[in-house]
Amino acid sequence: MATPGSIAAFQGSGDDFQEKRTSIGEIHQDNSDYGADTDLKRSLSTRHLTMIALGSSIGMGLWLGSGLSLASGGPAGIFLGYCLAGSMIWCVSHSIGEMACMYPLPSAFVQWTGKFVDPSAAFALGWSYWFSYCITIANELQAANTVINFWTDAVPVAAWISIWFVVIVLINVGAVTWFGEIEVIASSIKFGWIFVVIISMIVMSAGGAGYGPVGFRYWNEMAFTNGFKGFLSVMPTCIFAMSGSENSGLVAAETKNPRKSVPRAVGSIWLRLSLFYLLGSLMVSINVSPKNEDLFGQSGTNASPFVIAYRDAGIPVLAHMMNAVILISVISTGSISGYGGSRTTMGLAYLKMAPKVFQKADKSGRPWYGLVPTFIIGGGLAYLNVSESGSDVFGWFSNLTSLFTLFGWGMICLSHIRFRYAWARSGRTAEELPWKSWIYPYGPWWGLIMCFLLIIVQFYLAVWPLGAPSSAVTFFANYISVIVIVVLWLGARIYFRGPWWVNIDTIQLDDGRRFYKEDVESVEPKATGIKRVAKKTVEAIFN
């Protein structure tokens, strides 16, 4: 751990390990890329990172939380909520893309914050985000129990939590390539299934279901179920549904060629936003009534709105298949949360904000010292669901996570803004970057401002909650994350001392960066004919 007054130690990215391996002025002898190296193994390919970015964060927030949002905000409320949250993560992803190509570090945005913003902010961000990953593991485990209850409630809640917890742990204790392949398979299933959802629900709303044509009936009858306040109330769930999108920045530290992989992953974001969140929520809003008592969080069966749509349409086969896809989704999201938590503690260790032992990984690249505490805390929190309602636990955890996520997204955007300022201040141009975001500077500024505004919105909802009286218990249950962040930040300020901002002129831009020479991934022979057309199409879709 750092000692008081050692603020100068943090003026880099916290990765002084690079200097031990390749000093900036040293001539690198081979033709491989170098820099930003750790005990993690760069064994993931562009395919892995693209599919992880495309579908890894699609879990409980979308498939189950959409029901809570539909009931609270109505059809227009949930759709507009996802539009607003989508615009934010689009901007955040571009910031991640530019930064991750330059600095593919274990905890990514935590180390970027320490390098470009303030070490105390990095301390608060790192530890709050680690806890957020633990919370997400717990939330996805209790979601798995909710999904299983659609089929049977004969097995005790604690038993199901234990079974799926073991599955998530096993996914993470294998080699990172094992983890990558499982996430690719899960993302492929989710990506393929969303087309089934969209096409089938269009047919259902047009009259293909047993109840006849629906069209935009619910939009016309009750576009906003609780007015503007109802719309505001859906934002925490929408943010929670998109939390984890920033994981591509963490995975970049274990990819063979971030300069190639990261832009491709950023290019897939529009597919996820349009297909899963926007069209997915639109299909739900035209096929399921916001007054349906079986929606998640209501008085009925607590089911996913997607499952309810198929069940009410008289298509039980699709309802069961949808439930199975949801189960795969929540296990996948829980798995990558364990991955993210362990890498975050590694980055904190390089910043000297966690015990040095967290820097270590075994020969296969598994950071055991980060994995074990992450799963102990995440698994322990999951058992809260044994004695409480699943929707209540979801509400607590999603509010906590959405505020941590807003803080993280804001720091990503702020780090990007200050990185570009430092880059220009040193006399360098944007053309020298490995990859350049085409929405800078408007993108990061939009993301930063919206994060700040939504933190204020959640304060308003914590003081005056929707459909409930104001109380201290409700306030702290919904806003404790901000209090935790402030306490961590101020505590770190007292401990580390020094200026409130990192001095732009003292930032060492080449410390911790990745230097690129040749593509380290295997060079494939040029495709011809149909393969060439298919390849060009994929490249057009993914940048």
Short mmCIF file of C-alpha atoms in Angstrom, two decimals, residues 12-486:
data_model
loop_
_atom_site.label_atom_id
_atom_site.label_comp_id
_atom_site.label_asym_id
_atom_site.label_seq_id
_atom_site.Cartn_x
_atom_site.Cartn_y
_atom_site.Cartn_z
CA GLY A 12 1.97 7.53 -13.93
CA SER A 13 -0.68 4.94 -14.58
CA GLY A 14 0.42 2.81 -11.68
CA ASP A 15 2.24 0.43 -13.99
CA ASP A 16 5.88 1.01 -13.17
CA PHE A 17 6.27 -2.66 -14.10
CA GLN A 18 6.74 -1.55 -17.70
CA GLU A 19 9.97 0.22 -16.85
CA LYS A 20 11.40 -3.05 -15.54
CA ARG A 21 10.78 -4.72 -18.87
CA THR A 22 11.07 -2.12 -21.58
CA SER A 23 12.22 1.41 -20.89
CA ILE A 24 10.82 4.07 -23.20
CA GLY A 25 14.07 4.87 -24.89
CA GLU A 26 15.17 1.27 -25.35
CA ILE A 27 15.25 -0.18 -28.86
CA HIS A 28 12.92 -3.17 -29.00
CA GLN A 29 14.67 -5.95 -30.87
CA ASP A 30 11.80 -8.08 -32.25
CA ASN A 31 8.79 -7.11 -34.32
CA SER A 32 6.19 -7.70 -31.64
CA ASP A 33 4.14 -5.11 -29.81
CA TYR A 34 5.34 -4.25 -26.32
CA GLY A 35 4.47 -2.27 -23.21
CA ALA A 36 1.64 -2.40 -20.63
CA ASP A 37 2.65 -5.96 -19.70
CA THR A 38 1.55 -7.80 -16.55
CA ASP A 39 1.28 -11.39 -15.33
CA LEU A 40 -1.93 -11.67 -17.37
CA LYS A 41 -1.60 -13.60 -20.62
CA ARG A 42 -2.45 -11.94 -23.94
CA SER A 43 -4.26 -14.98 -25.28
CA LEU A 44 -7.64 -13.53 -26.32
CA SER A 45 -8.28 -12.66 -29.96
CA THR A 46 -10.36 -10.05 -31.76
CA ARG A 47 -13.18 -12.60 -31.97
CA HIS A 48 -13.25 -12.98 -28.20
CA LEU A 49 -13.25 -9.26 -27.44
CA THR A 50 -15.87 -8.46 -30.09
CA MET A 51 -18.30 -11.08 -28.83
CA ILE A 52 -17.69 -10.16 -25.19
CA ALA A 53 -18.40 -6.51 -26.02
CA LEU A 54 -21.46 -7.52 -28.03
CA GLY A 55 -23.27 -9.67 -25.50
CA SER A 56 -21.52 -10.21 -22.17
CA SER A 57 -23.46 -7.50 -20.30
CA ILE A 58 -26.85 -8.69 -21.58
CA GLY A 59 -28.33 -10.25 -18.47
CA MET A 60 -30.86 -9.66 -15.75
CA GLY A 61 -31.10 -5.91 -16.30
CA LEU A 62 -32.57 -6.31 -19.79
CA TRP A 63 -34.44 -9.62 -19.66
CA LEU A 64 -35.96 -9.22 -16.19
CA GLY A 65 -35.46 -5.57 -15.22
CA SER A 66 -37.40 -4.43 -18.30
CA GLY A 67 -40.54 -5.68 -16.58
CA LEU A 68 -39.92 -3.41 -13.59
CA SER A 69 -39.24 -0.48 -15.93
CA LEU A 70 -42.32 -1.19 -18.04
CA ALA A 71 -44.56 -1.16 -14.96
CA SER A 72 -42.97 2.00 -13.53
CA GLY A 73 -42.49 4.11 -16.64
CA GLY A 74 -44.82 2.66 -19.26
CA PRO A 75 -44.05 1.77 -22.91
CA ALA A 76 -42.70 5.20 -23.85
CA GLY A 77 -40.86 5.52 -20.55
CA ILE A 78 -38.84 2.33 -20.95
CA PHE A 79 -38.07 2.99 -24.64
CA LEU A 80 -36.91 6.56 -24.04
CA GLY A 81 -34.95 5.41 -21.00
CA TYR A 82 -32.98 2.95 -23.10
CA CYS A 83 -32.46 5.61 -25.80
CA LEU A 84 -30.96 8.01 -23.26
CA ALA A 85 -28.84 5.37 -21.53
CA GLY A 86 -27.78 4.06 -24.95
CA SER A 87 -26.53 7.47 -26.05
CA MET A 88 -24.40 7.58 -22.92
CA ILE A 89 -22.81 4.15 -23.29
CA TRP A 90 -22.17 4.87 -26.99
CA CYS A 91 -20.06 7.87 -25.94
CA VAL A 92 -18.41 5.99 -23.08
CA SER A 93 -17.51 3.09 -25.41
CA HIS A 94 -15.75 5.45 -27.81
CA SER A 95 -13.73 6.86 -24.94
CA ILE A 96 -12.86 3.33 -23.84
CA GLY A 97 -11.85 2.45 -27.39
CA GLU A 98 -9.36 5.27 -27.71
CA MET A 99 -7.93 4.81 -24.22
CA ALA A 100 -7.77 0.99 -24.27
CA CYS A 101 -5.77 1.00 -27.49
CA MET A 102 -3.22 3.29 -25.85
CA TYR A 103 -3.32 1.88 -22.31
CA PRO A 104 -4.60 -1.75 -22.21
CA LEU A 105 -4.17 -2.16 -18.45
CA PRO A 106 -5.67 -4.72 -16.02
CA SER A 107 -8.20 -2.40 -14.39
CA ALA A 108 -8.37 -0.05 -17.39
CA PHE A 109 -10.44 2.97 -16.36
CA VAL A 110 -9.32 2.75 -12.71
CA GLN A 111 -5.69 3.16 -13.76
CA TRP A 112 -6.63 5.78 -16.36
CA THR A 113 -8.32 7.79 -13.61
CA GLY A 114 -5.19 7.57 -11.44
CA LYS A 115 -3.04 8.69 -14.34
CA PHE A 116 -5.12 11.55 -15.73
CA VAL A 117 -7.59 12.70 -13.07
CA ASP A 118 -6.70 12.11 -9.42
CA PRO A 119 -5.32 9.17 -7.42
CA SER A 120 -8.00 9.61 -4.75
CA ALA A 121 -10.69 9.36 -7.43
CA ALA A 122 -9.00 6.20 -8.71
CA PHE A 123 -9.04 4.74 -5.20
CA ALA A 124 -12.75 5.49 -4.78
CA LEU A 125 -13.55 4.24 -8.28
CA GLY A 126 -11.52 1.05 -7.98
CA TRP A 127 -12.89 -0.16 -4.67
CA SER A 128 -16.48 0.92 -5.37
CA TYR A 129 -16.35 -0.78 -8.77
CA TRP A 130 -14.94 -3.93 -7.24
CA PHE A 131 -17.88 -3.99 -4.84
CA SER A 132 -20.18 -3.31 -7.79
CA TYR A 133 -18.87 -6.45 -9.49
CA CYS A 134 -19.57 -8.41 -6.29
CA ILE A 135 -23.10 -6.99 -6.22
CA THR A 136 -23.66 -7.97 -9.85
CA ILE A 137 -22.60 -11.56 -9.12
CA ALA A 138 -25.16 -11.65 -6.31
CA ASN A 139 -27.85 -10.09 -8.49
CA GLU A 140 -27.32 -12.51 -11.36
CA LEU A 141 -27.38 -15.50 -8.99
CA GLN A 142 -30.70 -14.42 -7.53
CA ALA A 143 -31.93 -13.78 -11.09
CA ALA A 144 -31.09 -17.38 -11.97
CA ASN A 145 -33.35 -18.46 -9.11
CA THR A 146 -36.17 -16.24 -10.41
CA VAL A 147 -35.77 -17.77 -13.88
CA ILE A 148 -35.83 -21.32 -12.52
CA ASN A 149 -39.03 -20.57 -10.61
CA PHE A 150 -40.81 -20.30 -13.96
CA TRP A 151 -40.36 -24.07 -14.25
CA THR A 152 -40.36 -25.22 -10.63
CA ASP A 153 -40.25 -23.92 -7.08
CA ALA A 154 -39.69 -27.33 -5.50
CA VAL A 155 -35.95 -26.75 -4.95
CA PRO A 156 -34.92 -24.38 -2.11
CA VAL A 157 -33.60 -20.95 -3.13
CA ALA A 158 -30.27 -21.52 -1.37
CA ALA A 159 -29.71 -24.72 -3.36
CA TRP A 160 -30.15 -23.02 -6.73
CA ILE A 161 -27.90 -20.13 -5.68
CA SER A 162 -25.22 -22.63 -4.66
CA ILE A 163 -25.48 -24.60 -7.92
CA TRP A 164 -25.15 -21.57 -10.19
CA PHE A 165 -22.46 -20.06 -8.00
CA VAL A 166 -20.32 -23.16 -8.55
CA VAL A 167 -20.91 -22.87 -12.33
CA ILE A 168 -19.76 -19.23 -12.37
CA VAL A 169 -16.67 -20.06 -10.31
CA LEU A 170 -15.73 -22.96 -12.62
CA ILE A 171 -15.95 -20.70 -15.68
CA ASN A 172 -13.43 -18.32 -14.08
CA VAL A 173 -10.94 -20.81 -12.66
CA GLY A 174 -10.07 -22.20 -16.08
CA ALA A 175 -7.58 -20.59 -18.45
CA VAL A 176 -8.61 -17.21 -19.82
CA THR A 177 -9.15 -18.79 -23.25
CA TRP A 178 -11.69 -21.14 -21.63
CA PHE A 179 -13.48 -18.12 -20.18
CA GLY A 180 -13.30 -16.37 -23.56
CA GLU A 181 -14.77 -19.29 -25.48
CA ILE A 182 -17.66 -19.68 -23.04
CA GLU A 183 -18.47 -15.97 -23.33
CA VAL A 184 -18.33 -16.23 -27.14
CA ILE A 185 -20.82 -19.13 -27.09
CA ALA A 186 -23.15 -17.33 -24.65
CA SER A 187 -22.99 -14.08 -26.64
CA SER A 188 -23.64 -15.96 -29.88
CA ILE A 189 -26.75 -17.56 -28.37
CA LYS A 190 -28.04 -14.20 -27.14
CA PHE A 191 -27.23 -12.49 -30.42
CA GLY A 192 -28.98 -15.16 -32.48
CA TRP A 193 -32.01 -15.30 -30.19
CA ILE A 194 -32.72 -11.58 -30.33
CA PHE A 195 -33.64 -11.97 -34.02
CA VAL A 196 -36.16 -14.64 -33.05
CA VAL A 197 -37.59 -12.26 -30.43
CA ILE A 198 -37.91 -9.33 -32.82
CA ILE A 199 -39.46 -11.26 -35.72
CA SER A 200 -41.83 -13.34 -33.56
CA MET A 201 -43.07 -10.35 -31.55
CA ILE A 202 -43.73 -8.31 -34.68
CA VAL A 203 -45.86 -11.19 -35.95
CA MET A 204 -47.60 -11.46 -32.55
CA SER A 205 -48.44 -7.76 -32.37
CA ALA A 206 -49.78 -7.84 -35.93
CA GLY A 207 -52.32 -10.54 -35.06
CA GLY A 208 -50.33 -13.77 -35.02
CA ALA A 209 -51.04 -14.37 -31.33
CA GLY A 210 -54.14 -15.93 -29.81
CA TYR A 211 -55.46 -12.57 -28.59
CA GLY A 212 -55.52 -10.90 -32.03
CA PRO A 213 -53.70 -7.78 -33.27
CA VAL A 214 -52.31 -5.41 -30.65
CA GLY A 215 -50.26 -2.87 -32.57
CA PHE A 216 -49.41 0.12 -30.39
CA ARG A 217 -52.46 -0.23 -28.15
CA TYR A 218 -50.50 0.12 -24.91
CA TRP A 219 -48.61 3.12 -26.26
CA ASN A 220 -51.90 4.81 -27.06
CA GLU A 221 -53.58 3.91 -23.77
CA MET A 222 -50.77 4.50 -21.25
CA ALA A 223 -47.51 5.68 -22.82
CA PHE A 224 -46.28 6.92 -19.42
CA THR A 225 -47.78 5.08 -16.46
CA ASN A 226 -46.49 7.49 -13.80
CA GLY A 227 -45.75 10.65 -15.77
CA PHE A 228 -42.32 12.26 -15.85
CA LYS A 229 -41.37 10.86 -12.45
CA GLY A 230 -42.14 7.38 -13.74
CA PHE A 231 -39.81 8.00 -16.67
CA LEU A 232 -37.05 9.12 -14.30
CA SER A 233 -37.60 6.00 -12.20
CA VAL A 234 -36.71 3.69 -15.10
CA MET A 235 -33.26 5.23 -15.54
CA PRO A 236 -31.53 3.29 -12.71
CA THR A 237 -32.74 0.01 -14.24
CA CYS A 238 -31.71 1.10 -17.75
CA ILE A 239 -28.24 2.06 -16.49
CA PHE A 240 -28.01 -1.23 -14.59
CA ALA A 241 -28.99 -3.13 -17.75
CA MET A 242 -26.10 -1.52 -19.63
CA SER A 243 -23.58 -1.76 -16.80
CA GLY A 244 -20.76 -4.07 -17.75
CA SER A 245 -20.49 -2.59 -21.24
CA GLU A 246 -17.21 -1.07 -20.07
CA ASN A 247 -15.74 -4.56 -19.52
CA SER A 248 -14.22 -4.48 -23.00
CA GLY A 249 -11.67 -2.04 -21.55
CA LEU A 250 -10.60 -4.65 -19.00
CA VAL A 251 -10.46 -7.49 -21.52
CA ALA A 252 -8.16 -5.41 -23.75
CA ALA A 253 -5.33 -6.15 -21.31
CA GLU A 254 -5.52 -9.82 -22.30
CA THR A 255 -5.96 -9.50 -26.06
CA LYS A 256 -3.15 -10.17 -28.49
CA ASN A 257 -3.57 -6.94 -30.41
CA PRO A 258 -5.70 -4.23 -28.74
CA ARG A 259 -5.18 -1.87 -31.69
CA LYS A 260 -7.11 -4.30 -33.88
CA SER A 261 -9.49 -5.82 -31.34
CA VAL A 262 -10.72 -2.77 -29.43
CA PRO A 263 -11.99 -0.74 -32.43
CA ARG A 264 -13.84 -3.84 -33.65
CA ALA A 265 -15.45 -4.21 -30.22
CA VAL A 266 -16.44 -0.53 -30.15
CA GLY A 267 -17.90 -0.96 -33.62
CA SER A 268 -20.22 -3.70 -32.35
CA ILE A 269 -21.81 -1.43 -29.74
CA TRP A 270 -24.42 -0.03 -32.13
CA LEU A 271 -25.66 -3.58 -32.84
CA ARG A 272 -26.12 -4.30 -29.15
CA LEU A 273 -27.85 -0.98 -28.53
CA SER A 274 -30.21 -1.21 -31.48
CA LEU A 275 -31.06 -4.92 -31.41
CA PHE A 276 -31.12 -5.73 -27.72
CA TYR A 277 -32.06 -2.56 -25.90
CA LEU A 278 -34.02 -0.41 -28.34
CA LEU A 279 -35.80 -3.02 -30.46
CA GLY A 280 -36.00 -5.45 -27.56
CA SER A 281 -37.72 -2.93 -25.28
CA LEU A 282 -39.95 -1.79 -28.15
CA MET A 283 -41.14 -5.36 -28.76
CA VAL A 284 -41.94 -5.80 -25.08
CA SER A 285 -43.78 -2.47 -24.89
CA ILE A 286 -46.15 -3.36 -27.74
CA ASN A 287 -46.86 -6.93 -26.60
CA VAL A 288 -47.08 -6.70 -22.80
CA SER A 289 -49.35 -4.44 -20.78
CA PRO A 290 -47.56 -2.37 -18.11
CA LYS A 291 -50.43 -3.34 -15.81
CA ASN A 292 -49.73 -7.08 -16.13
CA GLU A 293 -49.52 -8.44 -12.58
CA ASP A 294 -47.04 -11.16 -13.56
CA LEU A 295 -44.30 -8.69 -14.48
CA PHE A 296 -41.08 -8.87 -12.49
CA GLY A 297 -41.55 -6.85 -9.30
CA GLN A 298 -45.36 -7.04 -9.35
CA SER A 299 -47.74 -9.28 -7.39
CA GLY A 300 -47.85 -12.25 -9.79
CA THR A 301 -45.30 -14.81 -10.97
CA ASN A 302 -42.39 -12.31 -11.17
CA ALA A 303 -41.52 -13.41 -14.71
CA SER A 304 -39.60 -11.74 -17.53
CA PRO A 305 -41.80 -9.60 -19.81
CA PHE A 306 -40.39 -11.51 -22.79
CA VAL A 307 -41.55 -14.82 -21.29
CA ILE A 308 -44.94 -13.31 -20.42
CA ALA A 309 -45.39 -12.14 -24.01
CA TYR A 310 -44.92 -15.67 -25.39
CA ARG A 311 -46.97 -17.30 -22.67
CA ASP A 312 -49.94 -14.95 -23.14
CA ALA A 313 -49.69 -15.41 -26.91
CA GLY A 314 -50.20 -19.14 -26.45
CA ILE A 315 -46.69 -20.10 -27.61
CA PRO A 316 -45.32 -22.06 -24.62
CA VAL A 317 -42.39 -23.48 -26.61
CA LEU A 318 -40.97 -20.00 -27.22
CA ALA A 319 -41.68 -19.05 -23.60
CA HIS A 320 -39.55 -21.97 -22.38
CA MET A 321 -36.80 -21.25 -24.91
CA MET A 322 -36.79 -17.58 -23.88
CA ASN A 323 -36.45 -18.57 -20.24
CA ALA A 324 -33.51 -20.83 -21.10
CA VAL A 325 -31.76 -17.98 -22.95
CA ILE A 326 -32.31 -15.72 -19.93
CA LEU A 327 -30.71 -18.35 -17.69
CA ILE A 328 -27.66 -18.53 -19.97
CA SER A 329 -27.51 -14.72 -20.00
CA VAL A 330 -27.50 -14.24 -16.24
CA ILE A 331 -24.83 -16.92 -15.74
CA SER A 332 -22.70 -15.28 -18.45
CA THR A 333 -23.04 -11.83 -16.86
CA GLY A 334 -22.23 -13.22 -13.42
CA SER A 335 -19.15 -14.89 -14.85
CA ILE A 336 -17.72 -11.75 -16.43
CA SER A 337 -18.41 -9.85 -13.21
CA GLY A 338 -16.07 -12.24 -11.42
CA TYR A 339 -13.53 -11.62 -14.19
CA GLY A 340 -13.90 -7.85 -13.86
CA GLY A 341 -13.64 -7.86 -10.07
CA SER A 342 -10.39 -9.81 -10.04
CA ARG A 343 -8.79 -7.57 -12.69
CA THR A 344 -9.88 -4.44 -10.85
CA THR A 345 -8.03 -5.50 -7.69
CA MET A 346 -4.95 -6.21 -9.84
CA GLY A 347 -5.05 -2.68 -11.23
CA LEU A 348 -5.46 -1.25 -7.73
CA ALA A 349 -2.37 -3.17 -6.64
CA TYR A 350 -0.36 -1.60 -9.48
CA LEU A 351 -1.58 1.78 -8.26
CA LYS A 352 -0.30 0.78 -4.79
CA MET A 353 -3.88 1.01 -3.49
CA ALA A 354 -4.22 -2.69 -2.71
CA PRO A 355 -1.77 -5.27 -1.31
CA LYS A 356 1.03 -6.01 -3.76
CA VAL A 357 0.11 -9.70 -3.82
CA PHE A 358 -2.95 -8.81 -5.94
CA GLN A 359 -0.57 -8.08 -8.86
CA LYS A 360 0.26 -11.76 -9.16
CA ALA A 361 -1.28 -14.30 -11.50
CA ASP A 362 -0.36 -17.94 -12.07
CA LYS A 363 1.24 -19.38 -15.21
CA SER A 364 -2.15 -19.48 -16.95
CA GLY A 365 -2.85 -15.83 -16.16
CA ARG A 366 -5.40 -16.40 -13.38
CA PRO A 367 -5.23 -13.70 -10.65
CA TRP A 368 -6.21 -15.95 -7.74
CA TYR A 369 -5.73 -13.27 -5.09
CA GLY A 370 -8.41 -11.19 -6.81
CA LEU A 371 -10.74 -14.02 -7.79
CA VAL A 372 -11.15 -15.55 -4.33
CA PRO A 373 -12.33 -12.45 -2.39
CA THR A 374 -14.54 -11.36 -5.29
CA PHE A 375 -16.42 -14.65 -5.29
CA ILE A 376 -16.58 -14.89 -1.49
CA ILE A 377 -18.26 -11.47 -1.20
CA GLY A 378 -20.41 -11.86 -4.34
CA GLY A 379 -21.57 -15.33 -3.39
CA GLY A 380 -22.28 -14.29 0.19
CA LEU A 381 -24.46 -11.36 -0.88
CA ALA A 382 -26.48 -13.65 -3.14
CA TYR A 383 -27.89 -15.48 -0.12
CA LEU A 384 -29.78 -12.32 0.88
CA ASN A 385 -32.36 -13.59 -1.59
CA VAL A 386 -33.14 -16.53 0.69
CA SER A 387 -35.02 -14.35 3.15
CA GLU A 388 -36.13 -11.46 0.92
CA SER A 389 -38.20 -11.03 -2.23
CA GLY A 390 -36.16 -11.41 -5.41
CA SER A 391 -37.53 -8.15 -6.84
CA ASP A 392 -36.71 -6.30 -3.61
CA VAL A 393 -33.11 -7.55 -3.70
CA PHE A 394 -32.93 -6.61 -7.38
CA GLY A 395 -34.14 -3.10 -6.55
CA TRP A 396 -31.52 -2.61 -3.84
CA PHE A 397 -28.66 -4.00 -5.89
CA SER A 398 -29.58 -2.32 -9.18
CA ASN A 399 -29.74 1.10 -7.50
CA LEU A 400 -26.35 0.51 -5.89
CA THR A 401 -24.82 -0.71 -9.14
CA SER A 402 -26.31 2.01 -11.35
CA LEU A 403 -24.77 4.74 -9.17
CA PHE A 404 -21.36 3.02 -9.16
CA THR A 405 -21.73 2.64 -12.94
CA LEU A 406 -22.53 6.33 -13.42
CA PHE A 407 -19.43 7.24 -11.40
CA GLY A 408 -17.33 4.86 -13.50
CA TRP A 409 -18.70 6.10 -16.83
CA GLY A 410 -18.13 9.69 -15.73
CA MET A 411 -14.51 8.98 -14.80
CA ILE A 412 -13.94 7.24 -18.15
CA CYS A 413 -15.19 10.30 -20.02
CA LEU A 414 -13.23 12.70 -17.80
CA SER A 415 -10.05 10.62 -18.20
CA HIS A 416 -10.49 10.73 -21.97
CA ILE A 417 -10.94 14.51 -21.95
CA ARG A 418 -7.84 15.07 -19.84
CA PHE A 419 -5.83 12.52 -21.83
CA ARG A 420 -6.54 14.40 -25.05
CA TYR A 421 -5.65 17.68 -23.33
CA ALA A 422 -2.34 16.23 -22.11
CA TRP A 423 -1.70 14.68 -25.54
CA ALA A 424 -2.17 18.03 -27.30
CA ARG A 425 -0.23 19.89 -24.59
CA SER A 426 2.78 17.66 -25.30
CA GLY A 427 2.73 18.70 -28.96
CA ARG A 428 1.25 15.47 -30.35
CA THR A 429 -1.64 15.20 -32.79
CA ALA A 430 -4.72 12.98 -32.83
CA GLU A 431 -3.41 11.29 -35.99
CA GLU A 432 -0.63 9.73 -33.91
CA LEU A 433 -3.12 7.77 -31.79
CA PRO A 434 -3.46 4.01 -32.45
CA TRP A 435 -7.21 4.59 -32.87
CA LYS A 436 -9.10 7.89 -32.86
CA SER A 437 -12.69 8.38 -31.72
CA TRP A 438 -14.64 10.31 -34.32
CA ILE A 439 -17.12 11.70 -31.76
CA TYR A 440 -14.50 13.52 -29.66
CA PRO A 441 -14.90 16.01 -27.96
CA TYR A 442 -18.71 15.97 -28.00
CA GLY A 443 -19.03 12.31 -26.98
CA PRO A 444 -17.09 12.35 -23.70
CA TRP A 445 -18.57 15.69 -22.69
CA TRP A 446 -22.11 14.39 -23.29
CA GLY A 447 -21.37 11.24 -21.31
CA LEU A 448 -19.82 13.18 -18.42
CA ILE A 449 -22.65 15.72 -18.15
CA MET A 450 -25.38 13.06 -18.33
CA CYS A 451 -23.70 10.97 -15.63
CA PHE A 452 -23.66 13.99 -13.34
CA LEU A 453 -27.32 14.82 -14.07
CA LEU A 454 -28.50 11.25 -13.48
CA ILE A 455 -26.73 11.09 -10.12
CA ILE A 456 -28.82 14.14 -9.20
CA VAL A 457 -31.95 12.43 -10.56
CA GLN A 458 -31.31 9.41 -8.36
CA PHE A 459 -30.93 11.71 -5.37
CA TYR A 460 -34.39 13.10 -6.16
CA LEU A 461 -35.83 9.57 -6.44
CA ALA A 462 -34.13 8.53 -3.19
CA VAL A 463 -35.69 11.46 -1.31
CA TRP A 464 -39.09 11.25 -3.03
CA PRO A 465 -39.43 7.63 -4.25
CA LEU A 466 -42.09 6.61 -6.75
CA GLY A 467 -45.17 5.20 -5.05
CA ALA A 468 -43.75 5.29 -1.52
CA PRO A 469 -43.39 7.84 1.27
CA SER A 470 -40.06 9.51 1.96
CA SER A 471 -38.00 7.83 4.67
CA ALA A 472 -34.41 7.59 5.83
CA VAL A 473 -34.42 3.84 5.18
CA THR A 474 -35.50 4.33 1.55
CA PHE A 475 -32.96 7.11 1.02
CA PHE A 476 -29.99 5.13 2.28
CA ALA A 477 -31.10 1.96 0.49
CA ASN A 478 -31.17 3.86 -2.82
CA TYR A 479 -28.32 6.35 -2.42
CA ILE A 480 -25.77 4.67 -0.18
CA SER A 481 -23.45 4.20 -3.19
CA VAL A 482 -22.80 7.93 -3.47
CA ILE A 483 -22.06 8.13 0.25
CA VAL A 484 -19.60 5.23 -0.10
CA ILE A 485 -17.87 6.93 -3.05
CA VAL A 486 -17.57 10.26 -1.22
#
